[in-house]
Amino acid sequence: MTPLDAHPLTGRFQSDGAAVSLKAYERAGGYQALRKALGMTPDAVRDEVVRANLRGRGGAGFPAGIKWKSMAPPDDGSRYVVANADEMEPGAFKDRVLMEGDPHQLIEGMIIAAHAVQADTGFIFLRYEYQVAARRLAAALAEAERAGYVGANVLRSGWSFHLHLHTSAGRYICGESGALLNALEGRRAVPRATLPRATTAGLWGRPTVVNNVETLCNVPHIITRGAEWFVSAGVGPPSKRGGVDGGTKVYTVSGRVNRPGWFELPMGTPLRAIIEEHAGGMRTGYGLRAVQPGGASTGFVAPGELDVPMDFDSPERIHSRMGTGTVMVYDDQTCPIGVLHNLQHFFAQESCGWCTPCRDGLPWVEELLLAIEQGRGRPEDLALLHLHTRFLGMGHTFCALAPGAMAPLETGLVLFRDDFERHLREGCPYTAEG
Amino acid sequence: MLSEEERREIAVEASRYPEPRAACVDALKVVQRHRGFVSDEALAAVAHALGMSAAELDGVATFYNQIFRHPVGQNVLHVCDGVMCWMQGAPALQKHLREHHGLAVGGTAEDGRLTLLVAPCLGLCHRAPALLLNGNPEGEVSPERLDRILARLS
């Protein structure tokens, strides 16, 4: 039993918090998966990842292998692999932890992904504020290039793969894959039409696959240990697609719990175990009011529903999502209307302005919530907020930003009904945030 | 308008992409690193160097939170206003900066040493409240600790 058996993604992390160096990474088996993958055909690598049912860790849960298989067939032109490292969902920091702790793991995952889809160029699209990760990734990239893992003639295979780090300049929407591609091309980062898919016409019109950091970090382990191992690592119930969601998941917990932080656990670990066992439960003097299990754009879960397995499908049964596995815990001394206002302020500010419902609807929602929070709310405002949860829902907007914003509002209007009504009657009863 | 050094750095960035305009965000950051912010003149020069119109480049520049189109202080402080920090002390930090340092969000101190901005969630939620000072992350920041951090500034 090595640390990598239970914690493949974080088992190499150094106790001093520094990044795993190339030497240490190689000593712990690093880049062996790449050697193995280069001995396999691209089709065989893709098949292995399809059989592992590796689902996208950016929140949507789309199977990575299926995405890779949808890449248009190679011709003479460029093909791209992009790591989406634009982690900006409030509450989320798992990708930062993975990139700061073990940058070579992401790089190896990207090279294997590039081999699988026969790409010649890759970009790591990193959010601006992750400057520690930027320094560590740049250093690791230089190490990997010197060692012959990246660049011309990868490990003398005859295949070349050039990998670049692109640091963005601070907008949440850049994490939306179409907006990310526009940003990389130097255009305003507004989403693209869903069709044609990026795997047909992505960066500069060429086939492009975009995967989340954590998704790519899983790839070397699937190649080394096999799809069956990956599937068997999940502990949740069978998913809608058949089979279970496999592998481990880096869950993060924040809020007034005893041990806020990150925890790599089997995929499908119950929300209650994550909060109570691993994060140590609520701090003395604080009660649990609600949880957002997967980041700011996931619905609130009530304290009675914590037994839900944290895999891709189970939380949908209680009107929420696992999202990025970013658990945010809300205590009973924080005003839930204030929480909702803060969340909607974020979404309104980060709307790219491309489509009307999002651009005009989110600031309206923010203003309604502020009025209620400040004791200026009118009874009819609740109906207006309900209306927005429909008008800004899926199918009414160009991308998932506004529908994501509506998930906490829709569930919050139900779960915090008493608080809304009390605010309308007498203003905010909570003394202060913070 | 652009210095030799800026031109050289922009060319290195542009070499990573199949067309020059893809390096426009990198180029704006190069200029900002050298000059503190991106003036109208610098913006026009970058646009010219990359074969874009100034209006098109400004559309990109103003889209991003971290491209400064106005002068900022010698140091830039970003206080996180993500929900976890809001819940656990970020408003108290802002109040402290306002009352004890005379700094409102978006403002620059009179001596030009420090500009205060807010940032969306910095991904330091387990160490709330968090901030970035000149890009360097700090977590679990109390008003007292903030004073000590700011006292070290040049």
Coordinates of C-alpha atoms in Angstrom, one line a residue:
Chain A
M1 CA 0.0 0.0 0.0
T2 CA 1.5 3.3 -1.0
P3 CA 0.1 6.8 -0.6
L4 CA -0.9 6.7 -4.3
D5 CA -3.3 3.7 -3.8
A6 CA -5.8 5.7 -1.8
H7 CA -4.8 9.1 -3.0
P8 CA -3.5 8.9 -6.6
L9 CA -4.0 12.6 -7.3
T10 CA -2.4 14.0 -4.1
G11 CA -0.3 11.1 -2.8
R12 CA 2.9 12.6 -4.2
F13 CA 2.4 15.9 -2.5
Q14 CA 5.3 17.1 -0.3
S15 CA 4.6 17.7 3.3
D16 CA 6.3 21.2 3.2
G17 CA 3.8 22.4 0.6
A18 CA 6.4 22.9 -2.2
A19 CA 5.7 21.5 -5.7
V20 CA 6.8 18.0 -6.5
S21 CA 10.0 18.3 -8.5
L22 CA 10.7 16.4 -11.7
K23 CA 13.1 14.1 -9.9
A24 CA 10.6 13.3 -7.1
Y25 CA 7.8 12.9 -9.6
E26 CA 9.9 10.3 -11.6
R27 CA 10.9 8.5 -8.4
A28 CA 7.3 8.1 -7.5
G29 CA 6.5 6.6 -10.9
G30 CA 5.9 9.8 -12.8
Y31 CA 6.0 9.8 -16.6
Q32 CA 5.8 6.0 -16.7
A33 CA 2.2 6.4 -17.8
L34 CA 3.4 8.5 -20.7
R35 CA 5.9 5.9 -21.8
K36 CA 3.2 3.2 -21.6
A37 CA 0.7 5.4 -23.5
L38 CA 3.3 6.1 -26.3
G39 CA 3.5 2.3 -26.7
M40 CA -0.2 2.2 -27.3
T41 CA -2.1 3.5 -30.3
P42 CA -4.1 6.7 -29.8
D43 CA -7.3 4.6 -30.2
A44 CA -6.2 2.2 -27.4
V45 CA -5.6 5.2 -25.1
R46 CA -9.0 6.7 -25.8
D47 CA -10.7 3.3 -25.4
E48 CA -9.0 2.9 -22.0
V49 CA -10.3 6.3 -20.8
V50 CA -13.8 5.5 -22.2
R51 CA -13.9 2.2 -20.3
A52 CA -12.8 4.0 -17.2
N53 CA -15.8 6.3 -17.6
L54 CA -13.7 9.3 -16.6
R55 CA -16.2 12.1 -16.3
G56 CA -15.3 15.8 -16.6
R57 CA -14.3 17.3 -13.2
G58 CA -15.0 20.8 -14.3
G59 CA -18.6 20.3 -13.2
A60 CA -20.5 19.1 -16.2
G61 CA -19.5 15.4 -15.9
F62 CA -19.2 14.7 -19.6
P63 CA -17.1 11.6 -20.2
A64 CA -13.6 12.7 -21.3
G65 CA -13.0 9.6 -23.5
I66 CA -16.2 10.2 -25.5
K67 CA -15.1 13.8 -26.0
W68 CA -11.7 12.7 -27.2
K69 CA -13.4 10.2 -29.6
S70 CA -15.4 13.0 -31.1
M71 CA -12.3 14.8 -32.3
A72 CA -12.4 15.2 -36.1
P73 CA -10.0 12.9 -37.9
P74 CA -6.5 14.1 -38.4
D75 CA -5.5 16.0 -41.5
D76 CA -2.4 18.1 -42.1
G77 CA -3.3 20.9 -39.8
S78 CA -2.9 21.7 -36.1
R79 CA -4.9 20.0 -33.4
Y80 CA -5.1 21.3 -29.8
V81 CA -5.5 20.1 -26.3
V82 CA -6.4 22.8 -23.7
A83 CA -6.4 22.4 -19.9
N84 CA -9.1 24.5 -18.4
A85 CA -7.3 25.9 -15.3
D86 CA -9.5 29.0 -15.1
E87 CA -10.9 28.0 -11.7
M88 CA -13.0 30.9 -10.6
E89 CA -16.2 29.3 -9.2
P90 CA -16.7 30.8 -5.8
G91 CA -15.6 28.2 -3.3
A92 CA -13.5 26.2 -5.7
F93 CA -9.8 25.6 -5.2
K94 CA -9.2 21.9 -6.1
D95 CA -7.4 22.7 -9.3
R96 CA -5.1 25.2 -7.6
V97 CA -4.2 22.5 -5.0
L98 CA -3.5 20.0 -7.8
M99 CA -1.4 22.4 -9.9
E100 CA 0.6 23.9 -6.9
G101 CA 1.2 20.5 -5.4
D102 CA 2.1 18.3 -8.4
P103 CA 2.4 20.3 -11.6
H104 CA 4.0 17.4 -13.5
Q105 CA 0.9 15.3 -13.0
L106 CA -1.2 17.8 -15.1
I107 CA 1.6 18.1 -17.7
E108 CA 1.8 14.3 -18.1
G109 CA -2.0 14.0 -18.3
M110 CA -2.0 16.6 -21.1
I111 CA 0.8 14.9 -23.1
I112 CA -1.1 11.6 -22.9
A113 CA -4.4 13.4 -23.9
A114 CA -2.5 15.0 -26.8
H115 CA -1.3 11.6 -27.9
A116 CA -4.8 10.2 -27.7
V117 CA -6.3 12.9 -29.9
Q118 CA -3.1 13.3 -32.0
A119 CA -2.7 16.9 -31.1
D120 CA 0.5 18.9 -31.8
T121 CA 0.0 21.9 -29.5
G122 CA -1.4 22.4 -26.0
F123 CA -2.3 25.3 -23.8
I124 CA -2.8 25.5 -20.1
F125 CA -5.4 28.3 -19.6
L126 CA -4.7 29.5 -16.1
R127 CA -6.6 32.2 -14.2
Y128 CA -4.6 35.3 -13.4
E129 CA -4.9 35.2 -9.7
Y130 CA -3.1 31.8 -9.5
Q131 CA 0.4 33.2 -9.6
V132 CA 1.9 30.6 -7.3
A133 CA 0.5 27.9 -9.7
A134 CA 1.8 29.9 -12.7
R135 CA 5.4 30.0 -11.3
R136 CA 5.3 26.3 -10.5
L137 CA 3.8 25.2 -13.8
A138 CA 6.3 27.3 -15.7
A139 CA 9.2 25.7 -13.8
A140 CA 7.7 22.2 -14.3
L141 CA 7.2 22.9 -18.0
A142 CA 10.8 23.9 -18.4
E143 CA 11.9 20.7 -16.6
A144 CA 9.7 18.6 -18.8
E145 CA 11.0 20.2 -21.9
R146 CA 14.6 19.6 -20.9
A147 CA 13.9 16.0 -20.1
G148 CA 12.4 15.4 -23.5
Y149 CA 8.8 14.8 -22.3
V150 CA 7.5 17.9 -24.1
G151 CA 8.6 19.6 -27.3
A152 CA 10.0 18.2 -30.5
N153 CA 10.2 14.4 -30.8
V154 CA 8.6 13.4 -27.4
L155 CA 10.8 10.6 -25.9
R156 CA 12.2 10.0 -29.4
S157 CA 8.8 8.8 -30.5
G158 CA 8.9 10.9 -33.6
W159 CA 5.8 12.8 -32.4
S160 CA 6.1 16.4 -31.3
F161 CA 3.9 18.2 -28.7
H162 CA 4.4 21.8 -27.8
L163 CA 2.8 22.9 -24.5
H164 CA 2.3 26.5 -23.5
L165 CA 1.1 28.2 -20.3
H166 CA -1.4 31.0 -21.0
T167 CA -2.2 33.2 -18.0
S168 CA -5.5 35.0 -18.3
A169 CA -6.5 38.4 -16.9
G170 CA -9.4 37.7 -14.6
R171 CA -12.9 36.9 -15.8
Y172 CA -15.0 34.0 -14.6
I173 CA -16.6 33.5 -18.0
C174 CA -13.2 32.4 -19.5
G175 CA -13.9 29.1 -17.8
E176 CA -16.8 28.5 -20.2
S177 CA -15.1 26.5 -23.0
G178 CA -16.3 28.6 -25.9
A179 CA -15.3 31.8 -24.1
L180 CA -12.0 30.2 -23.2
L181 CA -11.3 29.6 -26.9
N182 CA -12.2 33.2 -27.8
A183 CA -9.9 34.4 -25.0
L184 CA -7.0 32.3 -26.2
E185 CA -7.5 33.7 -29.7
G186 CA -7.2 37.2 -28.3
R187 CA -10.9 38.0 -28.7
R188 CA -13.5 39.3 -26.2
A189 CA -14.2 36.2 -24.1
V190 CA -17.9 35.7 -24.9
P191 CA -19.2 32.1 -25.3
R192 CA -19.4 30.5 -28.7
A193 CA -22.4 28.7 -30.3
T194 CA -22.5 25.1 -29.2
L195 CA -22.3 23.9 -32.7
P196 CA -20.0 23.1 -34.4
R197 CA -18.3 21.5 -31.3
A198 CA -14.8 22.5 -30.5
T199 CA -13.7 19.0 -31.3
T200 CA -14.6 19.8 -34.9
A201 CA -13.8 23.5 -35.1
G202 CA -12.2 25.0 -32.0
L203 CA -9.1 27.1 -31.7
W204 CA -8.5 28.9 -35.0
G205 CA -11.1 26.6 -36.5
R206 CA -9.1 23.5 -35.8
P207 CA -10.1 20.4 -33.8
T208 CA -9.7 21.2 -30.1
V209 CA -10.4 19.3 -26.9
V210 CA -10.9 21.2 -23.6
N211 CA -10.6 19.3 -20.4
N212 CA -10.6 20.4 -16.7
V213 CA -7.3 20.2 -14.8
E214 CA -8.5 17.5 -12.4
T215 CA -9.8 15.4 -15.3
L216 CA -6.4 15.5 -17.0
C217 CA -4.6 14.7 -13.7
N218 CA -6.6 11.4 -13.6
V219 CA -5.4 10.3 -17.0
P220 CA -1.9 9.0 -16.1
H221 CA -3.3 6.9 -13.3
I222 CA -5.9 5.3 -15.6
I223 CA -3.2 4.4 -18.1
T224 CA -0.9 3.0 -15.3
R225 CA -3.5 1.1 -13.3
G226 CA -6.2 0.4 -15.9
A227 CA -9.8 1.3 -16.4
E228 CA -11.0 -1.5 -14.0
W229 CA -9.0 -0.1 -11.1
F230 CA -10.5 3.4 -11.8
V231 CA -14.1 2.1 -11.9
S232 CA -13.6 0.1 -8.7
A233 CA -12.3 3.2 -6.8
G234 CA -15.8 4.8 -6.8
V235 CA -18.2 4.1 -3.9
G236 CA -21.4 5.7 -5.2
P237 CA -24.5 4.0 -6.6
P238 CA -24.8 3.2 -10.4
S239 CA -25.0 6.3 -12.5
K240 CA -27.7 7.2 -15.0
R241 CA -25.3 6.2 -17.8
G242 CA -24.7 2.8 -16.3
G243 CA -21.7 1.8 -14.2
V244 CA -20.5 3.9 -11.3
D245 CA -18.6 7.1 -11.4
G246 CA -15.1 5.9 -10.7
G247 CA -11.8 7.3 -9.3
T248 CA -11.2 9.6 -6.5
K249 CA -12.4 13.2 -6.2
V250 CA -10.7 16.2 -4.7
Y251 CA -13.5 17.6 -2.5
T252 CA -13.0 21.0 -0.9
V253 CA -14.8 22.2 2.2
S254 CA -15.1 25.8 3.4
G255 CA -17.2 27.7 5.9
R256 CA -17.4 27.5 9.7
V257 CA -16.2 23.9 10.0
N258 CA -13.4 22.7 12.3
R259 CA -11.1 21.6 9.5
P260 CA -11.7 23.5 6.3
G261 CA -9.6 22.3 3.4
W262 CA -9.3 19.8 0.6
F263 CA -9.8 16.0 0.8
E264 CA -9.1 13.4 -1.9
L265 CA -11.7 10.7 -1.3
P266 CA -13.4 7.9 -3.3
M267 CA -15.9 9.3 -5.8
G268 CA -19.4 9.1 -4.3
T269 CA -18.4 9.7 -0.7
P270 CA -21.5 10.9 1.1
L271 CA -21.7 14.7 1.7
R272 CA -22.2 14.0 5.4
A273 CA -18.9 12.1 5.7
I274 CA -17.1 14.9 3.8
I275 CA -18.4 17.6 6.2
E276 CA -18.6 15.7 9.5
E277 CA -15.7 13.2 9.4
H278 CA -13.2 14.9 7.1
A279 CA -13.9 18.6 7.7
G280 CA -14.6 17.9 11.4
G281 CA -18.2 19.2 11.5
M282 CA -19.4 22.6 12.6
R283 CA -17.4 24.8 14.8
T284 CA -18.7 25.1 18.4
G285 CA -21.4 27.6 18.6
Y286 CA -22.5 27.3 15.0
G287 CA -25.4 25.3 13.6
L288 CA -25.7 24.0 10.1
R289 CA -28.2 25.9 8.0
A290 CA -27.5 24.8 4.4
V291 CA -24.8 23.5 2.1
Q292 CA -23.9 24.2 -1.5
P293 CA -22.3 20.9 -2.4
G294 CA -20.6 21.9 -5.7
G295 CA -19.8 25.6 -5.8
A296 CA -21.7 28.8 -6.2
S297 CA -23.8 27.6 -9.1
T298 CA -25.3 24.6 -7.3
G299 CA -28.6 24.5 -5.4
F300 CA -28.7 24.6 -1.6
V301 CA -29.0 21.3 0.3
A302 CA -30.8 21.2 3.6
P303 CA -29.2 19.6 6.7
G304 CA -31.6 16.6 6.5
E305 CA -30.3 15.7 3.0
L306 CA -26.6 15.2 3.8
D307 CA -26.5 11.5 3.2
V308 CA -26.5 12.1 -0.6
P309 CA -23.5 10.4 -2.3
M310 CA -21.2 13.0 -3.9
D311 CA -21.1 11.7 -7.5
F312 CA -22.3 13.3 -10.7
D313 CA -25.9 12.1 -10.6
S314 CA -27.0 11.5 -7.0
P315 CA -27.3 15.2 -5.9
E316 CA -29.6 15.9 -8.8
R317 CA -32.3 14.0 -6.9
I318 CA -32.3 16.7 -4.3
H319 CA -32.2 19.6 -6.8
S320 CA -28.5 20.2 -6.6
R321 CA -25.3 19.0 -8.4
M322 CA -21.9 17.8 -7.4
G323 CA -20.5 20.5 -9.7
T324 CA -16.8 20.9 -8.9
G325 CA -17.1 19.1 -5.6
T326 CA -16.7 22.4 -3.9
V327 CA -18.6 22.1 -0.6
M328 CA -19.6 25.4 1.0
V329 CA -21.1 25.2 4.4
Y330 CA -23.5 27.9 5.7
D331 CA -24.1 28.4 9.4
D332 CA -27.1 29.6 11.2
Q333 CA -25.6 32.9 12.2
T334 CA -25.0 34.1 8.6
C335 CA -27.9 35.9 6.8
P336 CA -29.0 33.6 4.0
I337 CA -30.4 36.6 2.1
G338 CA -27.0 38.2 2.4
V339 CA -25.4 35.0 1.0
L340 CA -27.7 35.0 -1.9
H341 CA -27.0 38.7 -2.6
N342 CA -23.3 38.1 -2.5
L343 CA -23.6 35.2 -4.9
Q344 CA -25.9 37.1 -7.4
H345 CA -23.5 40.1 -7.2
F346 CA -20.7 37.8 -8.4
F347 CA -22.8 36.4 -11.3
A348 CA -24.1 39.8 -12.3
Q349 CA -20.5 41.2 -12.3
E350 CA -19.1 38.2 -14.2
S351 CA -21.8 38.1 -16.9
C352 CA -20.0 38.7 -20.2
G353 CA -23.0 40.8 -21.4
W354 CA -23.4 38.8 -24.6
C355 CA -27.1 37.8 -24.2
T356 CA -29.9 39.9 -22.8
P357 CA -31.5 37.7 -20.1
C358 CA -28.1 37.3 -18.3
R359 CA -26.8 40.9 -18.9
D360 CA -30.1 42.6 -17.7
G361 CA -31.6 39.9 -15.5
L362 CA -28.8 39.2 -13.1
P363 CA -28.3 42.9 -12.0
W364 CA -32.1 43.1 -11.5
V365 CA -31.9 40.0 -9.3
E366 CA -29.0 41.4 -7.4
E367 CA -30.9 44.7 -6.8
L368 CA -34.0 42.9 -5.6
L369 CA -32.0 40.9 -3.1
L370 CA -30.2 44.0 -1.9
A371 CA -33.5 45.8 -1.3
I372 CA -34.8 42.8 0.7
E373 CA -31.6 42.6 2.7
Q374 CA -31.8 46.3 3.5
G375 CA -35.4 46.2 4.5
R376 CA -36.7 47.9 1.3
G377 CA -38.2 44.8 -0.1
R378 CA -41.8 44.6 -1.3
P379 CA -43.9 41.4 -1.0
E380 CA -44.2 41.2 -4.8
D381 CA -40.4 41.0 -5.1
L382 CA -40.5 37.3 -4.2
A383 CA -42.7 36.6 -7.3
L384 CA -40.3 38.6 -9.4
L385 CA -37.3 36.6 -8.2
H386 CA -39.3 33.4 -9.0
L387 CA -39.9 34.7 -12.5
H388 CA -36.2 35.2 -13.0
T389 CA -35.4 31.6 -12.1
R390 CA -37.5 30.7 -15.1
F391 CA -36.5 33.5 -17.5
L392 CA -32.8 32.9 -16.8
G393 CA -33.0 29.2 -16.8
M394 CA -31.5 26.6 -19.2
G395 CA -32.5 27.3 -22.8
H396 CA -33.0 31.0 -22.4
T397 CA -29.4 32.0 -22.4
F398 CA -26.3 31.5 -24.6
C399 CA -24.3 29.6 -21.9
A400 CA -24.7 28.1 -18.4
L401 CA -23.7 31.2 -16.4
A402 CA -27.2 32.6 -15.7
P403 CA -28.9 29.1 -15.3
G404 CA -26.1 28.3 -12.8
A405 CA -26.8 31.5 -11.0
M406 CA -30.4 30.6 -10.7
A407 CA -29.8 27.2 -9.0
P408 CA -29.0 28.7 -5.6
L409 CA -31.7 31.3 -6.0
E410 CA -34.4 28.8 -6.9
T411 CA -33.5 26.5 -4.0
G412 CA -32.9 29.4 -1.6
L413 CA -36.3 30.8 -2.2
V414 CA -37.8 27.6 -0.9
L415 CA -35.3 26.7 1.8
F416 CA -35.0 30.3 3.2
R417 CA -38.7 31.1 2.8
D418 CA -39.1 32.1 6.4
D419 CA -36.0 34.3 6.3
F420 CA -37.3 36.1 3.2
E421 CA -40.7 36.8 4.8
R422 CA -39.1 38.0 8.0
H423 CA -36.9 40.4 6.0
L424 CA -40.0 41.7 4.2
R425 CA -41.7 42.3 7.6
E426 CA -38.9 43.7 9.7
G427 CA -35.6 43.9 7.8
C428 CA -32.5 41.9 8.3
P429 CA -32.4 40.3 11.8
Y430 CA -28.7 39.3 11.6
T431 CA -26.4 41.7 13.3
A432 CA -23.4 41.4 11.0
E433 CA -21.7 39.2 8.5
G434 CA -18.1 38.3 9.4
Chain B
M1 CA 6.0 54.5 -27.9
L2 CA 6.8 51.0 -26.8
S3 CA 10.3 50.4 -25.5
E4 CA 12.7 47.9 -27.1
E5 CA 12.3 45.7 -24.1
E6 CA 8.5 45.7 -24.3
R7 CA 8.6 44.9 -28.1
R8 CA 11.0 42.0 -27.4
E9 CA 8.8 40.6 -24.7
I10 CA 5.6 41.0 -26.8
A11 CA 7.4 39.2 -29.7
V12 CA 8.2 36.2 -27.4
E13 CA 4.6 36.0 -26.3
A14 CA 3.4 36.2 -29.9
S15 CA 5.7 33.4 -31.0
R16 CA 3.5 30.9 -29.1
Y17 CA 0.4 31.5 -31.2
P18 CA -0.4 31.1 -34.9
E19 CA -1.4 34.7 -35.2
P20 CA -0.2 37.8 -33.4
R21 CA -3.5 39.1 -32.0
A22 CA -3.8 35.9 -29.8
A23 CA -1.0 37.4 -27.7
C24 CA -2.9 40.6 -27.1
V25 CA -3.7 39.9 -23.4
D26 CA -0.1 38.9 -22.8
A27 CA 1.0 42.1 -24.6
L28 CA -1.2 44.2 -22.4
K29 CA 0.3 42.6 -19.4
V30 CA 3.8 43.2 -20.6
V31 CA 3.0 46.9 -20.9
Q32 CA 1.3 47.0 -17.5
R33 CA 4.3 45.3 -15.9
H34 CA 6.5 48.1 -17.3
R35 CA 4.2 51.1 -16.8
G36 CA 1.8 50.1 -14.1
F37 CA -1.2 50.6 -16.3
V38 CA -2.2 50.7 -20.0
S39 CA -2.6 54.2 -21.3
D40 CA -4.5 55.2 -24.5
E41 CA -1.1 55.7 -26.2
A42 CA 0.3 52.4 -25.1
L43 CA -3.0 50.6 -26.1
A44 CA -2.8 52.1 -29.6
A45 CA 0.9 51.1 -29.9
V46 CA 0.1 47.5 -28.9
A47 CA -2.8 47.3 -31.3
H48 CA -0.6 48.5 -34.1
A49 CA 2.1 46.0 -33.2
L50 CA -0.4 43.1 -33.3
G51 CA -2.3 44.2 -36.4
M52 CA -5.6 45.0 -34.5
S53 CA -7.6 48.2 -34.3
A54 CA -7.3 50.1 -31.1
A55 CA -11.1 49.8 -30.5
E56 CA -10.9 46.1 -30.9
L57 CA -8.0 45.8 -28.4
D58 CA -9.8 48.1 -26.0
G59 CA -12.8 45.8 -26.1
V60 CA -10.5 43.0 -24.9
A61 CA -8.6 45.2 -22.4
T62 CA -11.7 46.5 -20.7
F63 CA -13.2 43.1 -20.5
Y64 CA -10.7 41.9 -18.0
N65 CA -10.5 42.9 -14.3
Q66 CA -6.7 42.7 -14.2
I67 CA -5.9 45.0 -17.1
F68 CA -5.7 48.5 -15.6
R69 CA -6.7 51.3 -18.0
H70 CA -6.1 53.9 -15.3
P71 CA -3.1 54.5 -13.2
V72 CA -2.8 52.5 -10.0
G73 CA -0.6 52.9 -6.9
Q74 CA 2.8 51.4 -6.5
N75 CA 1.2 48.4 -4.7
V76 CA -2.2 46.8 -5.5
L77 CA -4.2 45.1 -2.9
H78 CA -7.1 42.8 -3.9
V79 CA -9.5 41.9 -1.0
C80 CA -11.5 38.8 -1.9
D81 CA -15.3 39.3 -2.0
G82 CA -16.2 35.7 -2.6
V83 CA -19.0 34.4 -0.5
M84 CA -16.8 32.4 2.0
C85 CA -14.7 35.5 2.7
W86 CA -17.7 37.8 2.8
M87 CA -19.1 35.4 5.5
Q88 CA -15.9 35.3 7.5
G89 CA -14.5 38.8 7.8
A90 CA -13.8 40.4 4.4
P91 CA -16.3 43.3 5.1
A92 CA -14.5 44.0 8.3
L93 CA -11.2 44.3 6.4
Q94 CA -12.8 46.7 3.9
K95 CA -14.2 48.7 6.9
H96 CA -10.8 48.8 8.5
L97 CA -9.1 50.0 5.3
R98 CA -11.7 52.7 4.9
E99 CA -11.6 53.9 8.5
H100 CA -7.9 53.5 9.4
H101 CA -6.2 53.9 6.0
G102 CA -8.6 56.2 4.2
L103 CA -8.9 53.7 1.4
A104 CA -12.2 53.0 -0.4
V105 CA -12.6 50.2 -2.9
G106 CA -11.2 51.5 -6.2
G107 CA -9.3 54.2 -4.5
T108 CA -5.6 55.0 -4.3
A109 CA -3.8 56.4 -1.2
E110 CA -2.8 60.0 -1.4
D111 CA 0.9 59.2 -1.4
G112 CA 0.3 56.8 -4.3
R113 CA 1.6 53.8 -2.5
L114 CA -1.5 51.6 -2.5
T115 CA -4.6 51.0 -4.6
L116 CA -7.5 48.9 -3.1
L117 CA -9.6 46.7 -5.3
V118 CA -11.9 43.8 -4.7
A119 CA -11.5 40.4 -6.4
P120 CA -14.0 37.6 -7.0
C121 CA -13.2 34.4 -5.1
L122 CA -9.5 33.9 -5.0
G123 CA -9.7 30.2 -4.3
L124 CA -8.5 30.5 -0.7
C125 CA -11.9 29.8 0.8
H126 CA -10.4 27.4 3.5
R127 CA -8.3 30.3 4.7
A128 CA -10.9 33.1 4.7
P129 CA -10.7 36.0 4.6
A130 CA -8.1 36.2 1.9
L131 CA -6.4 38.9 -0.2
L132 CA -3.7 39.3 -2.8
L133 CA -1.0 41.9 -2.3
N134 CA 0.8 42.5 -5.6
G135 CA -0.4 39.1 -6.6
N136 CA 0.9 37.3 -3.5
P137 CA -1.9 35.4 -1.6
E138 CA -2.5 35.8 2.1
G139 CA -5.1 33.9 4.1
E140 CA -6.7 34.3 7.5
V141 CA -6.2 38.0 7.5
S142 CA -7.4 39.9 10.5
P143 CA -7.4 43.7 10.5
E144 CA -4.3 43.6 12.8
R145 CA -2.5 41.3 10.5
L146 CA -3.4 43.5 7.6
D147 CA -1.8 46.4 9.3
R148 CA 1.4 44.5 9.8
I149 CA 1.4 43.3 6.1
L150 CA 0.8 46.9 4.9
A151 CA 3.6 48.3 7.2
R152 CA 6.1 46.2 5.3
L153 CA 5.3 47.9 2.0
S154 CA 7.8 50.1 0.3

